[in-house]
Tab-separated table of C-alpha atoms in Angstrom:
chain	number	residue	atom	x	y	z
A	25	MET	CA	119.294	93.667	76.959
A	26	SER	CA	121.270	90.297	76.732
A	27	ARG	CA	122.523	88.655	79.718
A	28	ASP	CA	126.256	89.431	78.881
A	29	GLN	CA	125.218	93.259	78.225
A	30	ALA	CA	123.316	93.204	81.727
A	31	ALA	CA	126.213	91.696	83.617
A	32	ALA	CA	128.531	94.576	81.950
A	33	PHE	CA	125.999	97.132	83.126
A	34	ILE	CA	126.218	95.774	86.784
A	35	ARG	CA	129.972	95.633	86.713
A	36	ALA	CA	130.428	98.859	85.449
A	37	LEU	CA	128.450	100.081	88.596
A	38	ALA	CA	130.458	97.767	90.788
A	39	THR	CA	133.668	99.314	89.264
A	40	ALA	CA	132.520	102.779	90.042
A	41	ASN	CA	131.517	102.180	93.856
A	42	PRO	CA	133.000	98.867	95.201
A	43	ALA	CA	131.532	99.225	98.633
A	44	PRO	CA	127.846	100.521	98.409
A	45	GLU	CA	125.919	101.082	101.313
A	46	THR	CA	122.216	102.219	102.181
A	47	GLU	CA	121.777	105.942	102.852
A	48	LEU	CA	119.364	105.265	105.643
A	49	LEU	CA	120.684	105.442	109.231
A	50	TYR	CA	120.483	102.527	111.235
A	51	GLY	CA	122.115	100.622	114.073
A	52	ASP	CA	120.742	97.192	114.177
A	53	PRO	CA	118.020	95.146	112.145
A	54	PHE	CA	115.137	96.743	114.326
A	55	SER	CA	116.359	100.256	113.331
A	56	LEU	CA	116.636	99.257	109.863
A	57	LEU	CA	113.278	97.734	109.695
A	58	VAL	CA	111.707	100.970	111.088
A	59	ALA	CA	113.692	103.116	108.805
A	60	VAL	CA	112.579	101.432	105.889
A	61	VAL	CA	108.973	101.285	106.741
A	62	LEU	CA	109.164	105.232	107.290
A	63	SER	CA	110.903	105.510	103.467
A	64	ALA	CA	108.003	104.585	101.706
A	65	GLN	CA	106.885	107.514	99.272
A	66	THR	CA	109.618	109.491	101.500
A	67	THR	CA	113.248	110.318	100.803
A	68	ASP	CA	115.999	108.744	102.965
A	69	ALA	CA	117.217	112.156	103.731
A	70	ALA	CA	113.642	113.305	105.217
A	71	VAL	CA	113.922	109.914	107.240
A	72	ASN	CA	117.130	110.363	108.574
A	73	LYS	CA	116.062	113.610	110.081
A	74	CYS	CA	113.267	111.891	111.937
A	75	THR	CA	114.759	108.734	113.059
A	76	PRO	CA	117.743	109.872	115.655
A	77	ALA	CA	115.213	111.263	117.804
A	78	LEU	CA	112.561	108.490	117.590
A	79	PHE	CA	115.662	105.812	118.176
A	80	ALA	CA	116.556	107.623	121.200
A	81	ALA	CA	113.078	107.402	122.701
A	82	ALA	CA	112.558	103.945	121.338
A	83	PRO	CA	115.522	101.878	120.815
A	84	THR	CA	114.017	98.423	120.994
A	85	PRO	CA	110.568	97.095	119.938
A	86	ALA	CA	109.282	96.976	123.406
A	87	ALA	CA	110.033	100.483	123.950
A	88	MET	CA	108.366	101.298	120.557
A	89	ALA	CA	105.244	99.335	121.353
A	90	ALA	CA	105.164	101.015	124.800
A	91	LEU	CA	105.239	104.371	123.293
A	92	GLY	CA	102.406	103.862	120.794
A	93	ALA	CA	101.349	105.362	117.850
A	94	GLU	CA	100.613	108.791	119.658
A	95	GLY	CA	104.165	108.612	121.060
A	96	ILE	CA	105.952	107.645	117.867
A	97	ALA	CA	103.537	110.309	115.650
A	98	PRO	CA	105.495	113.522	116.927
A	99	HIS	CA	108.716	112.175	115.871
A	100	ILE	CA	107.707	111.483	112.278
A	101	ARG	CA	105.300	114.422	111.536
A	102	ARG	CA	107.835	115.619	108.621
A	103	ILE	CA	107.441	113.001	106.492
A	104	GLY	CA	104.746	111.542	104.243
A	105	LEU	CA	101.902	109.486	105.735
A	106	TRP	CA	103.089	109.887	109.092
A	107	GLN	CA	99.550	109.072	110.592
A	108	ALA	CA	99.264	105.775	109.021
A	109	LYS	CA	103.163	105.192	109.443
A	110	ALA	CA	102.986	105.550	113.307
A	111	ARG	CA	100.133	103.015	113.322
A	112	ASN	CA	101.858	100.648	111.577
A	113	LEU	CA	105.093	101.030	113.598
A	114	ALA	CA	103.347	100.695	116.907
A	115	ALA	CA	101.754	97.423	115.667
A	116	LEU	CA	104.829	96.083	114.200
A	117	ALA	CA	106.785	96.737	117.441
A	118	GLN	CA	104.021	94.953	119.169
A	119	GLN	CA	104.013	91.853	117.184
A	120	LEU	CA	107.819	91.674	117.370
A	121	VAL	CA	107.443	91.542	120.983
A	122	GLU	CA	104.473	89.011	121.003
A	123	ARG	CA	105.584	86.965	118.047
A	124	HIS	CA	109.242	87.011	117.902
A	125	GLY	CA	110.771	87.516	121.166
A	126	GLY	CA	111.473	91.057	120.506
A	127	GLU	CA	113.804	90.387	117.416
A	128	VAL	CA	113.588	91.103	113.570
A	129	PRO	CA	112.873	87.648	112.127
A	130	ARG	CA	115.025	86.507	109.137
A	131	ASP	CA	112.205	85.089	107.281
A	132	ARG	CA	110.430	86.757	104.401
A	133	ALA	CA	107.128	85.327	105.273
A	134	ALA	CA	107.406	86.483	108.671
A	135	LEU	CA	108.449	89.944	107.716
A	136	GLU	CA	106.003	90.502	104.988
A	137	ALA	CA	103.195	89.693	107.879
A	138	LEU	CA	104.134	92.689	109.757
A	139	PRO	CA	102.155	95.762	109.599
A	140	GLY	CA	103.467	98.004	106.950
A	141	VAL	CA	106.050	95.694	105.480
A	142	GLY	CA	105.686	94.421	102.072
A	143	ARG	CA	108.194	92.736	99.707
A	144	LYS	CA	110.344	95.608	99.053
A	145	THR	CA	110.699	96.260	102.756
A	146	ALA	CA	111.348	92.630	103.527
A	147	ASN	CA	114.017	92.487	100.694
A	148	VAL	CA	115.881	95.475	102.031
A	149	VAL	CA	115.998	94.080	105.328
A	150	LEU	CA	116.997	90.582	104.550
A	151	ASN	CA	119.787	92.206	102.316
A	152	VAL	CA	121.283	94.908	104.503
A	153	ALA	CA	120.446	93.391	107.787
A	154	PHE	CA	121.062	89.620	107.221
A	155	GLY	CA	123.350	89.564	104.106
A	156	GLU	CA	120.907	87.928	101.762
A	157	SER	CA	121.259	88.341	98.084
A	158	THR	CA	117.739	89.888	97.435
A	159	MET	CA	116.748	92.434	95.052
A	160	ALA	CA	114.421	95.263	96.493
A	161	VAL	CA	112.662	97.271	93.575
A	162	ASP	CA	111.602	100.772	94.385
A	163	THR	CA	110.554	103.630	92.092
A	164	HIS	CA	114.133	104.182	91.013
A	165	ILE	CA	115.102	100.667	90.186
A	166	PHE	CA	111.857	100.390	88.276
A	167	ARG	CA	112.307	103.246	86.288
A	168	LEU	CA	115.982	102.341	85.564
A	169	GLY	CA	115.345	98.719	84.869
A	170	ASN	CA	112.549	99.641	82.135
A	171	ARG	CA	114.574	102.843	80.682
A	172	THR	CA	117.814	101.088	80.029
A	173	GLY	CA	116.523	97.684	79.021
A	174	LEU	CA	118.337	96.114	81.924
A	175	ALA	CA	115.118	94.442	83.202
A	176	PRO	CA	111.910	95.399	81.602
A	177	GLY	CA	108.692	94.758	83.267
A	178	LYS	CA	105.296	96.079	84.036
A	179	THR	CA	105.340	95.497	88.032
A	180	PRO	CA	107.979	95.734	90.478
A	181	ARG	CA	107.833	91.888	90.833
A	182	GLU	CA	108.609	91.443	87.196
A	183	VAL	CA	111.459	93.989	87.400
A	184	GLU	CA	112.846	92.267	90.324
A	185	ASP	CA	112.854	88.638	88.876
A	186	ALA	CA	114.325	89.768	85.668
A	187	LEU	CA	117.421	91.397	87.833
A	188	VAL	CA	117.743	88.345	89.901
A	189	ARG	CA	118.004	86.228	86.517
A	190	ARG	CA	120.389	88.523	84.737
A	191	CYS	CA	122.522	89.952	87.777
A	192	PRO	CA	125.908	87.963	88.146
A	193	PRO	CA	125.266	85.775	91.190
A	194	GLU	CA	128.483	86.990	93.288
A	195	LEU	CA	127.096	90.719	92.548
A	196	LEU	CA	123.601	90.275	93.410
A	197	ARG	CA	123.763	91.300	97.066
A	198	ASP	CA	124.995	94.693	96.248
A	199	ALA	CA	123.287	95.132	93.230
A	200	HIS	CA	120.421	96.551	94.631
A	201	HIS	CA	122.480	99.308	96.348
A	202	TRP	CA	124.196	100.139	92.996
A	203	LEU	CA	120.778	100.504	90.992
A	204	ILE	CA	119.224	102.388	93.670
A	205	LEU	CA	122.039	105.064	93.953
A	206	HIS	CA	122.404	105.216	90.078
A	207	GLY	CA	118.738	105.843	89.694
A	208	ARG	CA	118.672	108.485	92.540
A	209	TYR	CA	121.599	110.561	91.395
A	210	VAL	CA	122.500	109.960	87.839
A	211	CYS	CA	119.619	108.074	85.940
A	212	LYS	CA	117.036	110.379	87.127
A	213	ALA	CA	113.324	110.568	86.463
A	214	ARG	CA	113.067	113.652	84.601
A	215	ALA	CA	116.610	114.509	83.459
A	216	PRO	CA	118.992	111.550	83.228
A	217	GLU	CA	122.550	112.631	83.322
A	218	CYS	CA	123.671	110.350	80.545
A	219	TRP	CA	126.779	112.289	79.871
A	220	ARG	CA	128.294	111.075	83.064
A	221	CYS	CA	126.772	107.694	83.369
A	222	VAL	CA	129.406	104.917	83.717
A	223	THR	CA	126.841	102.445	82.132
A	224	ALA	CA	126.350	104.406	79.212
A	225	ALA	CA	128.241	102.014	76.986
A	226	HIS	CA	126.030	98.947	77.867
A	227	CYS	CA	122.574	101.068	78.044
A	228	ASN	CA	119.736	100.648	75.552
A	229	TYR	CA	118.372	104.127	76.368
A	230	ARG	CA	117.794	105.683	72.858
A	231	ASP	CA	117.430	109.234	73.695
A	232	LYS	CA	120.588	109.566	75.635
A	233	VAL	CA	120.788	113.161	77.331
A	234	PRO	CA	124.148	115.037	76.199
A	235	ALA	CA	126.312	117.200	78.626
A	236	PRO	CA	124.797	120.473	79.325
A	237	PRO	CA	126.542	123.776	77.757
A	238	ALA	CA	129.501	124.738	79.589
């Protein structure tokens, strides 16, 4: 996909959804960080069912550190990898208290040094909580980038770098939301709904799916 074609692809998504937002429930940078850590290999909907009670019990890093893994676990048993995530959240909260004054750092290296936080999670927090123009590549965006030709790559980092290069700079901050929502609800893994895709005219996917019979 050419740079102009990629820009047209992103602009079509922007026109269809001018004010995209994350679907995770959060109230501040800490609750966002927790929600994103919990969302690994789990749907946002499943996370949103768990976090209200968790945030009520532990609204701050100090409170979550005091709760500990054993106190966190009952709140998140319904999501995947809950045991490891409970341990990571307890350790993450403790490090925020000890190393960052109980605040979520606005720094990639500091974020990625936290337990359970990788590049994708750091990118989401920097983008959503702090307004930075980062591109978090999850399974939806990785698939979409390769399927459409928007940003082919063998690894999430390759797709991320390609998207950052090809996305118009003024649209980069919101592009993560446009792409993840498009991959989640339209350009689906098993059955992409090409017939209702606003970017179909700019997409290089050859096996476009026609509308189902009425």
